[in-house]
Each structure stands twice: as C-alpha cells, then as structure tokens.
mmCIF file with all atom_site columns, C-alpha atoms in Angstrom:
data_model
loop_
_atom_site.group_PDB
_atom_site.id
_atom_site.type_symbol
_atom_site.label_atom_id
_atom_site.label_alt_id
_atom_site.label_comp_id
_atom_site.label_asym_id
_atom_site.label_entity_id
_atom_site.label_seq_id
_atom_site.pdbx_PDB_ins_code
_atom_site.Cartn_x
_atom_site.Cartn_y
_atom_site.Cartn_z
_atom_site.occupancy
_atom_site.B_iso_or_equiv
_atom_site.pdbx_formal_charge
_atom_site.auth_seq_id
_atom_site.auth_comp_id
_atom_site.auth_asym_id
_atom_site.auth_atom_id
_atom_site.pdbx_PDB_model_num
ATOM 1  C CA . TYR A 1 1  ? -7.245  29.889 1.352   1.00 0.00 ? 172 TYR A CA 1
ATOM 2  C CA . VAL A 1 2  ? -8.492  27.987 4.368   1.00 0.00 ? 173 VAL A CA 1
ATOM 3  C CA . VAL A 1 3  ? -7.026  24.709 5.607   1.00 0.00 ? 174 VAL A CA 1
ATOM 4  C CA . VAL A 1 4  ? -9.903  22.405 6.553   1.00 0.00 ? 175 VAL A CA 1
ATOM 5  C CA . GLY A 1 5  ? -9.121  19.920 9.303   1.00 0.00 ? 176 GLY A CA 1
ATOM 6  C CA . ASN A 1 6  ? -6.955  17.110 7.940   1.00 0.00 ? 177 ASN A CA 1
ATOM 7  C CA . LEU A 1 7  ? -7.664  18.009 4.311   1.00 0.00 ? 178 LEU A CA 1
ATOM 8  C CA . ASN A 1 8  ? -4.453  19.789 3.380   1.00 0.00 ? 179 ASN A CA 1
ATOM 9  C CA . SER A 1 9  ? -3.475  17.562 0.430   1.00 0.00 ? 180 SER A CA 1
ATOM 10 C CA . GLY A 1 10 ? -4.652  14.811 -1.875  1.00 0.00 ? 181 GLY A CA 1
ATOM 11 C CA . VAL A 1 11 ? -7.883  16.462 -3.014  1.00 0.00 ? 182 VAL A CA 1
ATOM 12 C CA . LEU A 1 12 ? -9.037  15.725 -6.560  1.00 0.00 ? 183 LEU A CA 1
ATOM 13 C CA . LYS A 1 13 ? -12.498 17.376 -6.668  1.00 0.00 ? 184 LYS A CA 1
ATOM 14 C CA . MET A 1 14 ? -14.751 19.325 -4.313  1.00 0.00 ? 185 MET A CA 1
ATOM 15 C CA . SER A 1 15 ? -18.465 20.072 -4.103  1.00 0.00 ? 186 SER A CA 1
ATOM 16 C CA . ALA A 1 16 ? -20.419 22.287 -1.724  1.00 0.00 ? 187 ALA A CA 1
ATOM 17 C CA . GLY A 1 17 ? -24.059 22.270 -0.755  1.00 0.00 ? 188 GLY A CA 1
ATOM 18 C CA . TYR A 1 18 ? -25.956 24.259 1.829   1.00 0.00 ? 189 TYR A CA 1
ATOM 19 C CA . GLN A 1 19 ? -23.462 24.416 4.711   1.00 0.00 ? 190 GLN A CA 1
ATOM 20 C CA . THR A 1 20 ? -22.120 20.947 3.868   1.00 0.00 ? 191 THR A CA 1
ATOM 21 C CA . HIS A 1 21 ? -18.991 20.272 1.833   1.00 0.00 ? 192 HIS A CA 1
ATOM 22 C CA . PHE A 1 22 ? -17.411 17.231 0.186   1.00 0.00 ? 193 PHE A CA 1
ATOM 23 C CA . ALA A 1 23 ? -14.066 16.306 -1.310  1.00 0.00 ? 194 ALA A CA 1
ATOM 24 C CA . ILE A 1 24 ? -13.062 13.366 -3.475  1.00 0.00 ? 195 ILE A CA 1
ATOM 25 C CA . LYS A 1 25 ? -9.511  12.466 -2.588  1.00 0.00 ? 196 LYS A CA 1
ATOM 26 C CA . THR A 1 26 ? -6.908  11.132 -4.998  1.00 0.00 ? 197 THR A CA 1
ATOM 27 C CA . ASP A 1 27 ? -7.342  7.630  -3.506  1.00 0.00 ? 198 ASP A CA 1
ATOM 28 C CA . GLY A 1 28 ? -11.034 7.636  -4.591  1.00 0.00 ? 199 GLY A CA 1
ATOM 29 C CA . SER A 1 29 ? -12.436 8.155  -1.105  1.00 0.00 ? 200 SER A CA 1
ATOM 30 C CA . LEU A 1 30 ? -15.118 10.707 -0.289  1.00 0.00 ? 201 LEU A CA 1
ATOM 31 C CA . VAL A 1 31 ? -14.914 12.870 2.816   1.00 0.00 ? 202 VAL A CA 1
ATOM 32 C CA . GLY A 1 32 ? -17.473 15.379 4.020   1.00 0.00 ? 203 GLY A CA 1
ATOM 33 C CA . TRP A 1 33 ? -18.027 17.994 6.698   1.00 0.00 ? 204 TRP A CA 1
ATOM 34 C CA . GLY A 1 34 ? -20.628 20.548 7.659   1.00 0.00 ? 205 GLY A CA 1
ATOM 35 C CA . ASP A 1 35 ? -23.826 21.080 9.619   1.00 0.00 ? 206 ASP A CA 1
ATOM 36 C CA . ASN A 1 36 ? -25.588 17.874 8.429   1.00 0.00 ? 207 ASN A CA 1
ATOM 37 C CA . VAL A 1 37 ? -29.020 19.229 9.458   1.00 0.00 ? 208 VAL A CA 1
ATOM 38 C CA . TYR A 1 38 ? -30.814 17.087 6.860   1.00 0.00 ? 209 TYR A CA 1
ATOM 39 C CA . GLY A 1 39 ? -28.421 14.117 6.922   1.00 0.00 ? 210 GLY A CA 1
ATOM 40 C CA . GLU A 1 40 ? -26.457 15.311 3.891   1.00 0.00 ? 211 GLU A CA 1
ATOM 41 C CA . LEU A 1 41 ? -23.288 13.600 5.102   1.00 0.00 ? 212 LEU A CA 1
ATOM 42 C CA . GLY A 1 42 ? -24.924 10.193 4.767   1.00 0.00 ? 213 GLY A CA 1
ATOM 43 C CA . THR A 1 43 ? -23.664 8.991  8.137   1.00 0.00 ? 214 THR A CA 1
ATOM 44 C CA . GLY A 1 44 ? -27.046 7.778  9.376   1.00 0.00 ? 215 GLY A CA 1
ATOM 45 C CA . ASN A 1 45 ? -27.322 10.582 11.926  1.00 0.00 ? 216 ASN A CA 1
ATOM 46 C CA . LEU A 1 46 ? -27.705 14.369 12.031  1.00 0.00 ? 217 LEU A CA 1
ATOM 47 C CA . ASN A 1 47 ? -24.465 15.078 13.884  1.00 0.00 ? 218 ASN A CA 1
ATOM 48 C CA . PRO A 1 48 ? -22.466 17.986 12.459  1.00 0.00 ? 219 PRO A CA 1
ATOM 49 C CA . SER A 1 49 ? -18.751 17.648 11.718  1.00 0.00 ? 220 SER A CA 1
ATOM 50 C CA . LEU A 1 50 ? -16.298 20.540 11.647  1.00 0.00 ? 221 LEU A CA 1
ATOM 51 C CA . ASN A 1 51 ? -13.579 18.274 10.254  1.00 0.00 ? 222 ASN A CA 1
ATOM 52 C CA . PRO A 1 52 ? -13.696 15.999 7.201   1.00 0.00 ? 223 PRO A CA 1
ATOM 53 C CA . ILE A 1 53 ? -14.967 12.502 7.983   1.00 0.00 ? 224 ILE A CA 1
ATOM 54 C CA . LEU A 1 54 ? -14.833 9.450  5.727   1.00 0.00 ? 225 LEU A CA 1
ATOM 55 C CA . ILE A 1 55 ? -18.138 8.925  3.914   1.00 0.00 ? 226 ILE A CA 1
ATOM 56 C CA . ILE A 1 56 ? -17.176 6.363  1.216   1.00 0.00 ? 227 ILE A CA 1
ATOM 57 C CA . ALA A 1 57 ? -13.836 4.515  1.338   1.00 0.00 ? 228 ALA A CA 1
ATOM 58 C CA . SER A 1 58 ? -13.079 4.080  -2.382  1.00 0.00 ? 229 SER A CA 1
ATOM 59 C CA . ASN A 1 59 ? -14.146 4.188  -6.035  1.00 0.00 ? 230 ASN A CA 1
ATOM 60 C CA . VAL A 1 60 ? -15.857 7.611  -5.934  1.00 0.00 ? 231 VAL A CA 1
ATOM 61 C CA . GLU A 1 61 ? -15.781 9.336  -9.333  1.00 0.00 ? 232 GLU A CA 1
ATOM 62 C CA . GLU A 1 62 ? -18.161 12.271 -8.834  1.00 0.00 ? 233 GLU A CA 1
ATOM 63 C CA . VAL A 1 63 ? -20.121 13.997 -6.090  1.00 0.00 ? 234 VAL A CA 1
ATOM 64 C CA . LEU A 1 64 ? -23.041 16.368 -6.575  1.00 0.00 ? 235 LEU A CA 1
ATOM 65 C CA . THR A 1 65 ? -24.541 18.597 -3.930  1.00 0.00 ? 236 THR A CA 1
ATOM 66 C CA . SER A 1 66 ? -27.576 20.805 -4.312  1.00 0.00 ? 237 SER A CA 1
ATOM 67 C CA . GLY A 1 67 ? -29.146 22.404 -1.273  1.00 0.00 ? 238 GLY A CA 1
ATOM 68 C CA . SER A 1 68 ? -29.627 19.542 1.182   1.00 0.00 ? 239 SER A CA 1
ATOM 69 C CA . LEU A 1 69 ? -29.184 16.759 -1.423  1.00 0.00 ? 240 LEU A CA 1
ATOM 70 C CA . THR A 1 70 ? -25.945 14.836 -1.934  1.00 0.00 ? 241 THR A CA 1
ATOM 71 C CA . CYS A 1 71 ? -25.260 12.072 -4.482  1.00 0.00 ? 242 CYS A CA 1
ATOM 72 C CA . ALA A 1 72 ? -22.032 10.254 -5.291  1.00 0.00 ? 243 ALA A CA 1
ATOM 73 C CA . ARG A 1 73 ? -21.312 8.219  -8.431  1.00 0.00 ? 244 ARG A CA 1
ATOM 74 C CA . LEU A 1 74 ? -18.936 5.314  -8.035  1.00 0.00 ? 245 LEU A CA 1
ATOM 75 C CA . SER A 1 75 ? -16.591 3.927  -10.678 1.00 0.00 ? 246 SER A CA 1
ATOM 76 C CA . ASN A 1 76 ? -19.097 1.133  -11.487 1.00 0.00 ? 247 ASN A CA 1
ATOM 77 C CA . TYR A 1 77 ? -21.687 3.892  -12.261 1.00 0.00 ? 248 TYR A CA 1
ATOM 78 C CA . SER A 1 78 ? -23.808 3.108  -9.198  1.00 0.00 ? 249 SER A CA 1
ATOM 79 C CA . VAL A 1 79 ? -25.162 6.083  -7.233  1.00 0.00 ? 250 VAL A CA 1
#
C-alpha cells in the first residue's frame, strides 16, 4: 500500500479518475489530489496537489470520477 499525504485513516470510500483521486472521509468530507489539468479538483484553478486537499467540508455520500469529470452527491441528493 501507499500512504498518501495526510490520508492515513478515516477513509470511507475512494474514487480515481485520470491522474486525479478522491476520498470520502468518515466525517462526510471530500478530499482530492492529483494533476488537476482540467480542473477536476473543483478548486477554481488548475493547480496540482500532491497531497489531499479539502474539496467539500461535509455531507458527501458518493463521488464519481470518469476521465476528467468529477461529480459528488451530497446527503440531500444535490450534485
């Protein structure tokens, strides 16, 4: 296994796209890391991140990645 940045515990689900990766943590937050060439991290910029950064603070139920697309579904069913 590989320890990724500060992501050594508390992970509920993971999803990987094209060189970008996401994890839903047990507190309902969504973190992501990767090359971010197409803005997949949703941070409003194209800056890459080698370590997990907070994308959504809470209520994340699912995350889907496909190529350069990323979608998250929150507990209120919004996307």
